[in-house]
PDB file of C-alpha atoms in Angstrom:
ATOM      1  CA  MET A 172     109.934  31.217 117.599  1.00 43.00           C
ATOM      2  CA  VAL A 173     111.773  33.628 115.508  1.00 42.00           C
ATOM      3  CA  GLY A 174     114.937  34.952 115.591  1.00 40.00           C
ATOM      4  CA  CYS A 175     114.924  38.299 117.856  1.00 42.00           C
ATOM      5  CA  PRO A 176     116.884  38.888 121.151  1.00 38.00           C
ATOM      6  CA  ARG A 177     115.005  38.250 124.339  1.00 42.00           C
ATOM      7  CA  VAL A 178     114.968  41.399 126.487  1.00 36.00           C
ATOM      8  CA  TYR A 179     115.258  40.650 130.211  1.00 35.00           C
ATOM      9  CA  GLN A 180     116.040  44.056 131.837  1.00 36.00           C
ATOM     10  CA  ARG A 181     113.097  46.197 132.391  1.00 41.00           C
ATOM     11  CA  GLY A 182     113.180  49.895 131.385  1.00 41.00           C
ATOM     12  CA  THR A 183     112.577  53.012 133.504  1.00 40.00           C
ATOM     13  CA  SER A 184     109.272  52.287 135.695  1.00 42.00           C
ATOM     14  CA  ALA A 185     106.327  54.561 135.708  1.00 44.00           C
ATOM     15  CA  LEU A 186     106.959  54.970 139.565  1.00 39.00           C
ATOM     16  CA  GLU A 187     110.516  56.233 138.728  1.00 40.00           C
ATOM     17  CA  ARG A 188     109.263  58.572 135.842  1.00 40.00           C
ATOM     18  CA  THR A 189     106.725  60.161 138.391  1.00 40.00           C
ATOM     19  CA  GLY A 190     109.005  60.449 141.316  1.00 40.00           C
ATOM     20  CA  GLY A 191     107.158  57.806 143.655  1.00 39.00           C
ATOM     21  CA  SER A 192     108.707  56.730 147.154  1.00 34.00           C
ATOM     22  CA  ASP A 193     108.545  53.642 148.850  1.00 33.00           C
ATOM     23  CA  SER A 194     107.153  54.727 152.186  1.00 32.00           C
ATOM     24  CA  TYR A 195     103.267  53.808 151.941  1.00 30.00           C
ATOM     25  CA  VAL A 196     102.017  50.986 154.060  1.00 33.00           C
ATOM     26  CA  PRO A 197      98.864  49.272 152.605  1.00 33.00           C
ATOM     27  CA  TYR A 198      95.557  49.927 154.766  1.00 29.00           C
ATOM     28  CA  GLU A 199      95.301  46.313 155.403  1.00 32.00           C
ATOM     29  CA  LYS A 200      97.505  43.119 154.367  1.00 36.00           C
ATOM     30  CA  GLN A 201      94.767  41.942 151.928  1.00 37.00           C
ATOM     31  CA  THR A 202      95.943  39.697 149.037  1.00 43.00           C
ATOM     32  CA  ARG A 203      95.380  40.750 145.535  1.00 44.00           C
ATOM     33  CA  SER A 204      92.953  37.922 144.870  1.00 47.00           C
ATOM     34  CA  GLY A 205      90.929  39.109 148.033  1.00 53.00           C
ATOM     35  CA  LYS A 206      90.515  42.470 146.478  1.00 59.00           C
ATOM     36  CA  GLU A 207      89.708  41.152 143.137  1.00 56.00           C
ATOM     37  CA  GLU A 208      87.048  39.138 144.872  1.00 53.00           C
ATOM     38  CA  THR A 209      85.939  42.190 146.650  1.00 59.00           C
ATOM     39  CA  MET A 210      85.602  44.208 143.411  1.00 66.00           C
ATOM     40  CA  SER A 211      83.695  41.372 141.640  1.00 61.00           C
ATOM     41  CA  LYS A 212      81.127  41.033 144.076  1.00 70.00           C
ATOM     42  CA  LEU A 213      80.250  44.989 144.371  1.00 76.00           C
ATOM     43  CA  THR A 214      76.860  46.030 142.834  1.00 79.00           C
ATOM     44  CA  ASN A 215      76.708  49.089 140.534  1.00 77.00           C
ATOM     45  CA  GLU A 216      75.870  51.352 143.192  1.00 82.00           C
ATOM     46  CA  GLU A 217      78.563  50.123 145.560  1.00 86.00           C
ATOM     47  CA  MET A 218      81.323  50.267 142.751  1.00 86.00           C
ATOM     48  CA  THR A 219      80.091  53.798 141.989  1.00 87.00           C
ATOM     49  CA  ALA A 220      80.446  54.740 145.703  1.00 91.00           C
ATOM     50  CA  LEU A 221      83.808  53.417 145.872  1.00 93.00           C
ATOM     51  CA  ILE A 222      85.231  55.195 142.903  1.00 93.00           C
ATOM     52  CA  GLU A 223      83.902  58.316 144.333  1.00 93.00           C
ATOM     53  CA  LYS A 224      85.732  57.838 147.285  1.00 94.00           C
ATOM     54  CA  ALA A 225      88.794  57.213 145.337  1.00 93.00           C
ATOM     55  CA  VAL A 226      88.442  60.394 143.167  1.00 92.00           C
ATOM     56  CA  ALA A 227      87.855  62.290 146.403  1.00 91.00           C
ATOM     57  CA  GLY A 228      91.128  61.069 147.750  1.00 89.00           C
ATOM     58  CA  ASP A 229      91.081  58.067 149.731  1.00 92.00           C
ATOM     59  CA  LYS A 230      93.682  56.017 149.388  1.00 91.00           C
ATOM     60  CA  GLN A 231      92.081  52.761 150.551  1.00 91.00           C
ATOM     61  CA  SER A 232      89.499  53.015 148.079  1.00 93.00           C
ATOM     62  CA  LEU A 233      92.128  53.838 145.413  1.00 94.00           C
ATOM     63  CA  GLU A 234      94.125  50.732 146.290  1.00 93.00           C
ATOM     64  CA  THR A 235      91.030  48.576 146.252  1.00 93.00           C
ATOM     65  CA  VAL A 236      90.124  49.795 142.725  1.00 94.00           C
ATOM     66  CA  LEU A 237      93.605  49.570 141.227  1.00 94.00           C
ATOM     67  CA  CYS A 238      94.070  45.948 142.760  1.00 92.00           C
ATOM     68  CA  GLY A 239      90.815  44.841 141.503  1.00 91.00           C
ATOM     69  CA  VAL A 240      91.689  45.534 137.992  1.00 94.00           C
ATOM     70  CA  GLN A 241      95.480  45.043 137.746  1.00 94.00           C
ATOM     71  CA  ASP A 242      94.800  41.284 136.809  1.00 93.00           C
ATOM     72  CA  LEU A 243      93.136  42.358 133.413  1.00 94.00           C
ATOM     73  CA  VAL A 244      95.280  45.019 132.727  1.00 97.00           C
ATOM     74  CA  PHE A 245      98.463  42.826 133.161  1.00 96.00           C
ATOM     75  CA  ASN A 246      97.080  39.908 131.134  1.00 95.00           C
ATOM     76  CA  LEU A 247      95.920  42.052 128.308  1.00 96.00           C
ATOM     77  CA  SER A 248      99.317  43.680 128.258  1.00 96.00           C
ATOM     78  CA  LEU A 249     101.171  40.381 128.386  1.00 95.00           C
ATOM     79  CA  ARG A 250      99.373  38.962 125.289  1.00 94.00           C
ATOM     80  CA  MET A 251      99.294  42.226 123.332  1.00 96.00           C
ATOM     81  CA  LEU A 252     103.372  42.796 123.908  1.00 95.00           C
ATOM     82  CA  GLY A 253     104.548  39.316 124.281  1.00 92.00           C
ATOM     83  CA  THR A 254     106.925  39.388 127.258  1.00 92.00           C
ATOM     84  CA  PHE A 255     106.637  39.989 130.934  1.00 93.00           C
ATOM     85  CA  PRO A 256     108.942  42.781 131.345  1.00 92.00           C
ATOM     86  CA  ASP A 257     107.129  45.013 128.829  1.00 94.00           C
ATOM     87  CA  ALA A 258     103.677  44.047 130.143  1.00 95.00           C
ATOM     88  CA  GLU A 259     104.717  45.155 133.565  1.00 95.00           C
ATOM     89  CA  ASP A 260     106.054  48.466 132.149  1.00 95.00           C
ATOM     90  CA  ALA A 261     102.778  48.989 130.259  1.00 96.00           C
ATOM     91  CA  SER A 262     100.679  47.891 133.070  1.00 97.00           C
ATOM     92  CA  GLN A 263     101.996  50.586 135.146  1.00 96.00           C
ATOM     93  CA  ASP A 264     101.382  53.274 132.529  1.00 96.00           C
ATOM     94  CA  ILE A 265      97.952  52.145 132.294  1.00 97.00           C
ATOM     95  CA  LEU A 266      97.095  51.974 135.849  1.00 96.00           C
ATOM     96  CA  LEU A 267      98.406  55.657 136.215  1.00 95.00           C
ATOM     97  CA  LYS A 268      96.038  56.564 133.412  1.00 95.00           C
ATOM     98  CA  VAL A 269      93.077  54.949 134.975  1.00 96.00           C
ATOM     99  CA  MET A 270      94.049  56.936 138.191  1.00 93.00           C
ATOM    100  CA  THR A 271      94.313  60.103 136.198  1.00 92.00           C
ATOM    101  CA  HIS A 272      91.357  59.753 134.536  1.00 94.00           C
ATOM    102  CA  LEU A 273      89.108  58.122 137.182  1.00 95.00           C
ATOM    103  CA  SER A 274      86.857  61.113 137.549  1.00 93.00           C
ATOM    104  CA  SER A 275      85.766  60.627 133.882  1.00 94.00           C
ATOM    105  CA  PHE A 276      84.298  57.301 134.694  1.00 93.00           C
ATOM    106  CA  LYS A 277      80.506  58.009 134.504  1.00 87.00           C
ATOM    107  CA  GLY A 278      78.815  54.620 135.125  1.00 85.00           C
ATOM    108  CA  GLU A 279      77.598  54.311 131.494  1.00 86.00           C
ATOM    109  CA  SER A 280      79.199  50.889 131.260  1.00 88.00           C
ATOM    110  CA  ALA A 281      80.870  48.456 133.739  1.00 90.00           C
ATOM    111  CA  PHE A 282      83.847  49.754 135.291  1.00 93.00           C
ATOM    112  CA  SER A 283      85.870  46.961 133.835  1.00 92.00           C
ATOM    113  CA  THR A 284      84.741  47.757 130.241  1.00 94.00           C
ATOM    114  CA  TRP A 285      85.904  51.308 130.871  1.00 95.00           C
ATOM    115  CA  VAL A 286      89.143  49.963 132.079  1.00 96.00           C
ATOM    116  CA  PHE A 287      89.476  47.569 128.907  1.00 97.00           C
ATOM    117  CA  ARG A 288      88.899  50.326 126.673  1.00 97.00           C
ATOM    118  CA  ILE A 289      91.881  52.530 128.256  1.00 97.00           C
ATOM    119  CA  ALA A 290      93.984  49.679 128.404  1.00 98.00           C
ATOM    120  CA  ALA A 291      93.310  48.489 124.609  1.00 97.00           C
ATOM    121  CA  ASN A 292      93.717  51.950 123.403  1.00 96.00           C
ATOM    122  CA  HIS A 293      96.938  52.561 125.192  1.00 97.00           C
ATOM    123  CA  LEU A 294      98.367  49.225 124.135  1.00 97.00           C
ATOM    124  CA  LYS A 295      97.482  49.120 120.560  1.00 95.00           C
ATOM    125  CA  ASN A 296      99.507  52.525 120.354  1.00 93.00           C
ATOM    126  CA  TYR A 297     102.533  51.368 122.640  1.00 93.00           C
ATOM    127  CA  LYS A 298     105.745  51.547 120.817  1.00 91.00           C
ATOM    128  CA  LYS A 299     108.204  50.755 123.587  1.00 88.00           C
ATOM    129  CA  HIS A 300     107.984  47.078 123.771  1.00 87.00           C
ATOM    130  CA  MET A 301     110.676  44.669 122.072  1.00 86.00           C
ATOM    131  CA  PHE A 302     108.352  43.578 119.168  1.00 89.00           C
ATOM    132  CA  ALA A 303     108.034  47.000 118.212  1.00 87.00           C
ATOM    133  CA  LYS A 304     111.590  47.105 117.227  1.00 86.00           C
ATOM    134  CA  PHE A 305     111.641  43.825 115.817  1.00 88.00           C
ATOM    135  CA  PRO A 306     108.279  42.957 114.151  1.00 89.00           C
ATOM    136  CA  LEU A 307     107.223  39.547 113.283  1.00 92.00           C
ATOM    137  CA  SER A 308     104.992  37.952 110.336  1.00 94.00           C
ATOM    138  CA  PHE A 309     103.429  34.359 110.086  1.00 95.00           C
ATOM    139  CA  GLU A 310     105.693  33.939 107.102  1.00 95.00           C
ATOM    140  CA  TYR A 311     108.972  34.780 109.162  1.00 93.00           C
ATOM    141  CA  TYR A 312     107.759  32.447 112.020  1.00 91.00           C
ATOM    142  CA  GLY A 313     106.988  29.661 109.694  1.00 93.00           C
ATOM    143  CA  ASN A 314     110.164  29.802 107.787  1.00 94.00           C
ATOM    144  CA  ASP A 315     112.086  29.611 111.086  1.00 93.00           C
ATOM    145  CA  ILE A 316     110.197  26.355 111.816  1.00 92.00           C
ATOM    146  CA  GLU A 317     110.883  24.843 108.498  1.00 92.00           C
ATOM    147  CA  ASN A 318     114.316  25.868 108.179  1.00 92.00           C
ATOM    148  CA  ALA A 319     115.873  26.102 111.408  1.00 91.00           C
ATOM    149  CA  ASP A 320     119.120  24.013 111.686  1.00 91.00           C
ATOM    150  CA  LEU A 321     118.756  22.138 114.816  1.00 91.00           C
ATOM    151  CA  ARG A 322     121.928  19.912 114.355  1.00 89.00           C
ATOM    152  CA  ASP A 323     125.048  20.368 116.570  1.00 90.00           C
ATOM    153  CA  VAL A 324     123.614  22.628 119.130  1.00 94.00           C
ATOM    154  CA  PRO A 325     125.204  22.066 122.382  1.00 94.00           C
ATOM    155  CA  ASP A 326     123.484  21.161 125.615  1.00 94.00           C
ATOM    156  CA  LEU A 327     122.516  24.764 127.316  1.00 95.00           C
ATOM    157  CA  THR A 328     120.259  23.714 129.619  1.00 94.00           C
ATOM    158  CA  GLN A 329     122.144  24.494 132.817  1.00 93.00           C
ATOM    159  CA  ASP A 330     120.793  21.319 134.637  1.00 92.00           C
ATOM    160  CA  VAL A 331     117.276  22.766 134.287  1.00 95.00           C
ATOM    161  CA  GLU A 332     114.739  19.831 133.594  1.00 95.00           C
ATOM    162  CA  GLN A 333     114.008  19.489 129.872  1.00 94.00           C
ATOM    163  CA  ALA A 334     110.603  19.165 130.441  1.00 95.00           C
ATOM    164  CA  ILE A 335     110.216  22.413 132.082  1.00 96.00           C
ATOM    165  CA  LEU A 336     112.172  24.241 129.438  1.00 96.00           C
ATOM    166  CA  ALA A 337     110.113  22.733 126.860  1.00 95.00           C
ATOM    167  CA  GLU A 338     106.935  23.862 128.675  1.00 93.00           C
ATOM    168  CA  GLU A 339     108.575  27.359 128.788  1.00 94.00           C
ATOM    169  CA  LEU A 340     109.250  27.288 125.120  1.00 94.00           C
ATOM    170  CA  LYS A 341     105.629  26.361 124.473  1.00 92.00           C
ATOM    171  CA  LEU A 342     103.992  29.103 126.444  1.00 91.00           C
ATOM    172  CA  SER A 343     106.457  31.634 125.134  1.00 92.00           C
ATOM    173  CA  CYS A 344     106.241  30.658 121.680  1.00 91.00           C
ATOM    174  CA  THR A 345     102.051  30.683 121.434  1.00 89.00           C
ATOM    175  CA  ASN A 346     102.461  34.162 123.221  1.00 89.00           C
ATOM    176  CA  VAL A 347     104.968  35.646 120.921  1.00 90.00           C
ATOM    177  CA  MET A 348     103.047  34.145 117.711  1.00 93.00           C
ATOM    178  CA  LEU A 349     100.373  36.651 118.488  1.00 94.00           C
ATOM    179  CA  GLN A 350     102.871  39.495 117.644  1.00 94.00           C
ATOM    180  CA  CYS A 351     102.303  38.241 113.964  1.00 96.00           C
ATOM    181  CA  LEU A 352      99.021  39.929 114.117  1.00 96.00           C
ATOM    182  CA  ASP A 353      98.546  43.559 113.585  1.00 95.00           C
ATOM    183  CA  ALA A 354      97.615  45.257 116.956  1.00 95.00           C
ATOM    184  CA  GLU A 355      93.810  45.374 116.226  1.00 96.00           C
ATOM    185  CA  SER A 356      93.457  41.909 115.314  1.00 97.00           C
ATOM    186  CA  ARG A 357      95.637  40.790 118.107  1.00 96.00           C
ATOM    187  CA  CYS A 358      93.429  42.879 120.601  1.00 97.00           C
ATOM    188  CA  ILE A 359      90.271  41.130 119.098  1.00 97.00           C
ATOM    189  CA  PHE A 360      91.926  37.726 119.225  1.00 94.00           C
ATOM    190  CA  ILE A 361      92.498  38.403 123.112  1.00 94.00           C
ATOM    191  CA  LEU A 362      89.302  39.720 124.105  1.00 94.00           C
ATOM    192  CA  GLY A 363      87.229  37.099 122.320  1.00 91.00           C
ATOM    193  CA  THR A 364      89.683  33.901 122.910  1.00 89.00           C
ATOM    194  CA  MET A 365      91.249  34.741 126.228  1.00 88.00           C
ATOM    195  CA  PHE A 366      88.790  36.848 128.152  1.00 90.00           C
ATOM    196  CA  LYS A 367      85.731  35.469 126.231  1.00 88.00           C
ATOM    197  CA  ILE A 368      84.061  38.777 126.316  1.00 91.00           C
ATOM    198  CA  ASP A 369      80.637  38.786 124.263  1.00 91.00           C
ATOM    199  CA  SER A 370      80.531  40.558 121.129  1.00 94.00           C
ATOM    200  CA  ARG A 371      78.333  43.606 122.312  1.00 95.00           C
ATOM    201  CA  ILE A 372      81.022  44.465 125.221  1.00 95.00           C
ATOM    202  CA  ALA A 373      84.177  43.755 123.009  1.00 96.00           C
ATOM    203  CA  GLY A 374      82.475  46.034 120.289  1.00 96.00           C
ATOM    204  CA  ASP A 375      82.081  48.818 122.815  1.00 95.00           C
ATOM    205  CA  ILE A 376      85.667  48.455 123.977  1.00 96.00           C
ATOM    206  CA  LEU A 377      86.957  48.620 120.674  1.00 96.00           C
ATOM    207  CA  GLY A 378      84.475  51.303 119.152  1.00 95.00           C
ATOM    208  CA  ILE A 379      82.961  48.850 116.421  1.00 96.00           C
ATOM    209  CA  SER A 380      79.511  47.250 115.785  1.00 97.00           C
ATOM    210  CA  PRO A 381      79.049  43.601 117.490  1.00 96.00           C
ATOM    211  CA  GLU A 382      78.611  42.344 114.203  1.00 96.00           C
ATOM    212  CA  ALA A 383      81.839  43.807 112.930  1.00 97.00           C
ATOM    213  CA  TYR A 384      83.820  42.443 115.868  1.00 96.00           C
ATOM    214  CA  ARG A 385      82.347  38.906 115.283  1.00 95.00           C
ATOM    215  CA  GLN A 386      83.227  38.819 111.914  1.00 96.00           C
ATOM    216  CA  ARG A 387      86.984  40.098 112.407  1.00 97.00           C
ATOM    217  CA  LEU A 388      87.157  37.442 115.358  1.00 95.00           C
ATOM    218  CA  VAL A 389      86.126  34.647 113.239  1.00 93.00           C
ATOM    219  CA  ARG A 390      88.695  35.566 110.701  1.00 95.00           C
ATOM    220  CA  VAL A 391      91.779  35.991 113.093  1.00 95.00           C
ATOM    221  CA  ARG A 392      90.802  33.103 114.898  1.00 92.00           C
ATOM    222  CA  ARG A 393      90.931  30.929 111.801  1.00 93.00           C
ATOM    223  CA  LYS A 394      94.263  32.596 110.635  1.00 95.00           C
ATOM    224  CA  VAL A 395      95.831  31.837 114.032  1.00 93.00           C
ATOM    225  CA  ALA A 396      94.265  28.373 113.948  1.00 91.00           C
ATOM    226  CA  ASP A 397      95.586  27.469 110.374  1.00 93.00           C
ATOM    227  CA  PHE A 398      99.232  28.607 111.412  1.00 94.00           C
ATOM    228  CA  LEU A 399      99.298  26.157 114.156  1.00 92.00           C
ATOM    229  CA  SER A 400      97.592  23.385 112.189  1.00 92.00           C
ATOM    230  CA  GLU A 401     100.342  23.707 109.615  1.00 94.00           C
ATOM    231  CA  TYR A 402     103.284  24.180 111.893  1.00 93.00           C
ATOM    232  CA  CYS A 403     102.804  23.303 115.460  1.00 91.00           C
ATOM    233  CA  GLY A 404     103.007  19.987 116.751  1.00 90.00           C
ATOM    234  CA  GLU A 405     101.689  20.748 120.278  1.00 85.00           C
ATOM    235  CA  TYR A 406      98.440  22.169 119.115  1.00 84.00           C
ATOM    236  CA  GLY A 407      98.284  20.955 115.440  1.00 84.00           C
ATOM    237  CA  SER A 408      99.761  18.716 113.130  1.00 86.00           C
ATOM    238  CA  GLY A 409     102.800  20.453 112.269  1.00 89.00           C
ATOM    239  CA  LYS A 410     106.524  18.966 112.778  1.00 89.00           C
ATOM    240  CA  CYS A 411     107.613  21.555 115.462  1.00 92.00           C
ATOM    241  CA  ARG A 412     108.147  19.830 118.753  1.00 93.00           C
ATOM    242  CA  CYS A 413     109.331  22.163 121.790  1.00 93.00           C
ATOM    243  CA  ALA A 414     111.187  19.466 123.333  1.00 94.00           C
ATOM    244  CA  ASP A 415     113.264  19.144 120.178  1.00 94.00           C
ATOM    245  CA  ARG A 416     114.028  23.099 119.949  1.00 95.00           C
ATOM    246  CA  VAL A 417     114.760  23.725 123.343  1.00 96.00           C
ATOM    247  CA  ASN A 418     118.617  24.265 123.167  1.00 96.00           C
ATOM    248  CA  TYR A 419     118.324  25.896 119.795  1.00 95.00           C
ATOM    249  CA  ALA A 420     115.697  28.248 121.369  1.00 95.00           C
ATOM    250  CA  ILE A 421     118.297  29.047 124.431  1.00 96.00           C
ATOM    251  CA  GLN A 422     121.115  29.557 121.680  1.00 95.00           C
ATOM    252  CA  ASN A 423     118.826  31.999 120.002  1.00 92.00           C
ATOM    253  CA  HIS A 424     118.063  34.196 123.134  1.00 92.00           C
ATOM    254  CA  ARG A 425     114.127  33.070 123.036  1.00 92.00           C
ATOM    255  CA  ILE A 426     114.103  31.558 126.593  1.00 94.00           C
ATOM    256  CA  SER A 427     116.738  31.387 129.339  1.00 94.00           C
ATOM    257  CA  PRO A 428     117.165  28.623 131.888  1.00 95.00           C
ATOM    258  CA  GLU A 429     117.633  31.499 134.330  1.00 94.00           C
ATOM    259  CA  HIS A 430     114.552  33.560 133.352  1.00 91.00           C
ATOM    260  CA  LEU A 431     111.474  31.165 133.329  1.00 93.00           C
ATOM    261  CA  SER A 432     109.028  33.872 132.944  1.00 91.00           C
ATOM    262  CA  PHE A 433     105.944  31.693 132.182  1.00 91.00           C
ATOM    263  CA  THR A 434     106.372  28.503 133.903  1.00 91.00           C
ATOM    264  CA  SER A 435     107.395  30.292 137.119  1.00 90.00           C
ATOM    265  CA  ALA A 436     104.440  32.303 136.974  1.00 88.00           C
ATOM    266  CA  SER A 437     101.060  31.611 138.724  1.00 83.00           C
ATOM    267  CA  ILE A 438      97.961  31.083 136.611  1.00 80.00           C
ATOM    268  CA  SER A 439      95.149  33.103 137.930  1.00 71.00           C
ATOM    269  CA  GLY A 440      91.725  31.952 138.306  1.00 57.00           C
ATOM    270  CA  GLN A 441      90.403  35.310 137.753  1.00 49.00           C
ATOM    271  CA  THR A 442      89.549  36.475 134.085  1.00 46.00           C
ATOM    272  CA  ALA A 443      87.588  39.621 133.602  1.00 40.00           C
ATOM    273  CA  LEU A 444      85.721  40.440 136.555  1.00 39.00           C
ATOM    274  CA  GLU A 445      82.013  41.360 135.765  1.00 38.00           C
ATOM    275  CA  VAL A 446      82.671  41.296 131.878  1.00 37.00           C
ATOM    276  CA  LYS A 447      83.257  37.383 132.232  1.00 38.00           C
ATOM    277  CA  GLU A 448      80.601  36.201 130.051  1.00 41.00           C
ATOM    278  CA  ALA A 449      80.662  33.289 127.801  1.00 41.00           C
ATOM    279  CA  MET A 450      81.826  33.867 124.309  1.00 42.00           C
ATOM    280  CA  GLU A 451      79.456  32.971 121.594  1.00 46.00           C
ATOM    281  CA  GLU A 452      81.005  29.541 120.261  1.00 52.00           C
ATOM    282  CA  ILE A 453      81.221  30.804 116.668  1.00 51.00           C
ATOM    283  CA  ASP A 454      83.746  28.644 115.053  1.00 55.00           C
ATOM    284  CA  GLY A 455      84.361  25.443 117.379  1.00 56.00           C
ATOM    285  CA  LEU A 456      88.161  26.306 117.906  1.00 62.00           C
ATOM    286  CA  SER A 457      88.126  26.608 121.636  1.00 57.00           C
ATOM    287  CA  GLN A 458      90.250  23.798 122.339  1.00 55.00           C
ATOM    288  CA  VAL A 459      92.913  24.821 119.766  1.00 60.00           C
ATOM    289  CA  PHE A 460      93.468  27.755 121.806  1.00 72.00           C
ATOM    290  CA  SER A 461      93.686  26.317 125.282  1.00 65.00           C
ATOM    291  CA  PHE A 462      97.102  27.880 125.747  1.00 69.00           C
ATOM    292  CA  CYS A 463      95.188  31.349 126.581  1.00 72.00           C
ATOM    293  CA  LYS A 464      95.486  31.240 130.169  1.00 78.00           C
ATOM    294  CA  THR A 465      95.420  34.233 132.639  1.00 84.00           C
ATOM    295  CA  TYR A 466      98.482  34.798 134.895  1.00 87.00           C
ATOM    296  CA  GLN A 467      98.732  36.404 138.253  1.00 89.00           C
ATOM    297  CA  PRO A 468     100.426  39.754 137.899  1.00 89.00           C
ATOM    298  CA  PRO A 469     103.922  39.953 139.240  1.00 89.00           C
ATOM    299  CA  GLU A 470     104.347  41.190 142.752  1.00 90.00           C
ATOM    300  CA  ASP A 471     106.416  44.163 141.533  1.00 90.00           C
ATOM    301  CA  LEU A 472     103.146  45.569 139.978  1.00 90.00           C
ATOM    302  CA  LYS A 473     101.533  45.274 143.365  1.00 87.00           C
ATOM    303  CA  LYS A 474     104.411  46.846 144.867  1.00 89.00           C
ATOM    304  CA  PHE A 475     104.431  49.633 142.200  1.00 90.00           C
ATOM    305  CA  ILE A 476     100.696  50.416 143.392  1.00 89.00           C
ATOM    306  CA  GLU A 477     101.606  50.492 147.031  1.00 87.00           C
ATOM    307  CA  ASP A 478     104.816  52.506 146.317  1.00 87.00           C
ATOM    308  CA  PHE A 479     102.914  54.984 144.382  1.00 86.00           C
ATOM    309  CA  LEU A 480     100.082  55.518 146.800  1.00 88.00           C
ATOM    310  CA  GLY A 481     102.576  56.298 149.552  1.00 83.00           C
ATOM    311  CA  GLY A 482     104.711  58.750 147.366  1.00 77.00           C
ATOM    312  CA  ALA A 483     104.120  62.672 146.808  1.00 63.00           C
ATOM    313  CA  SER A 484     103.256  62.078 143.148  1.00 63.00           C
ATOM    314  CA  CYS A 485     100.062  60.237 144.104  1.00 68.00           C
ATOM    315  CA  SER A 486      98.586  63.429 145.477  1.00 62.00           C
ATOM    316  CA  VAL A 487      99.140  65.211 142.104  1.00 56.00           C
ATOM    317  CA  VAL A 488      97.313  62.350 140.382  1.00 56.00           C
ATOM    318  CA  THR A 489      94.229  62.308 142.738  1.00 56.00           C
ATOM    319  CA  ASN A 490      93.888  66.142 142.820  1.00 59.00           C
ATOM    320  CA  ALA A 491      93.906  66.152 139.031  1.00 56.00           C
ATOM    321  CA  SER A 492      91.432  63.351 139.118  1.00 55.00           C
ATOM    322  CA  ALA A 493      89.342  65.082 141.789  1.00 52.00           C
ATOM    323  CA  ALA A 494      89.303  68.447 139.779  1.00 56.00           C
ATOM    324  CA  GLY A 495      87.361  66.459 137.311  1.00 51.00           C
ATOM    325  CA  ASN A 496      90.006  65.617 134.354  1.00 45.00           C
ATOM    326  CA  ALA A 497      87.548  64.235 131.724  1.00 43.00           C
ATOM    327  CA  ASP A 498      90.273  64.250 128.682  1.00 45.00           C
ATOM    328  CA  ARG A 499      89.644  61.635 126.126  1.00 44.00           C
ATOM    329  CA  VAL A 500      91.648  58.369 126.664  1.00 49.00           C
TER     330      VAL A 500
END
């Protein structure tokens, strides 16, 4: 990984910015995965009815809608922005935007496609994350791998197992590596490689033709694969080995034994709800990108939804949606 500081403290949350309270009691003690499963089994007519109820101010329906897409929103945010704190903050902003513009969903595409479009547009222009301040490049990344001085670095593991820290570094490094791509290319890579969305739907999300999307996806996947092949010893034939760089990474604030974001997060079995379709195998590189897993959103994100729905600002948002706010997002 490259030499930029890791930020562990979250900024002001969207809930704090909108003045929400924490008095809301969820309508049922249903798990996040349960609500996602409910969403994924709905027919188009049932989904439309649920959204209409949410737009009309029914908080139970609105909670089901938001919990059903939070997995999608958080994982896209995590890959686009690089860190868990930034992904959580951006996810809150996106979920607020989904709520505000819910009445503009007309059912012309799958609901998750509509949410993807909102999230992708928001994240491509998001400037509050750490790597907007410390932009990366493959050249800089490669130079750090080639020239980092690993000698005489003290043991900084704080009694955490070396294997756990090496795994944390591997997962963090491959995620942050995506910051070497420009925002549009990064989004194309994530949609095609992690969410495995077919070219027709991905083109619709990004506003480009399926053919243009496939061509750009091939190029960006090859660019990432070539870098991994040259430098990475975990996913390619390079000399970089995570186990050898653990203390160096800790010393340079790239991972912390006290904040194991990736290895402490739960892997999610959900991907992209109704847009979960097999991506065309266009380049034979799927195994190279096996690190592209989806994670369950932090519990704080679920609590944000519950707190917001119980706050006074929820009425402002639902009233705006009910009034037919159809601004372009």
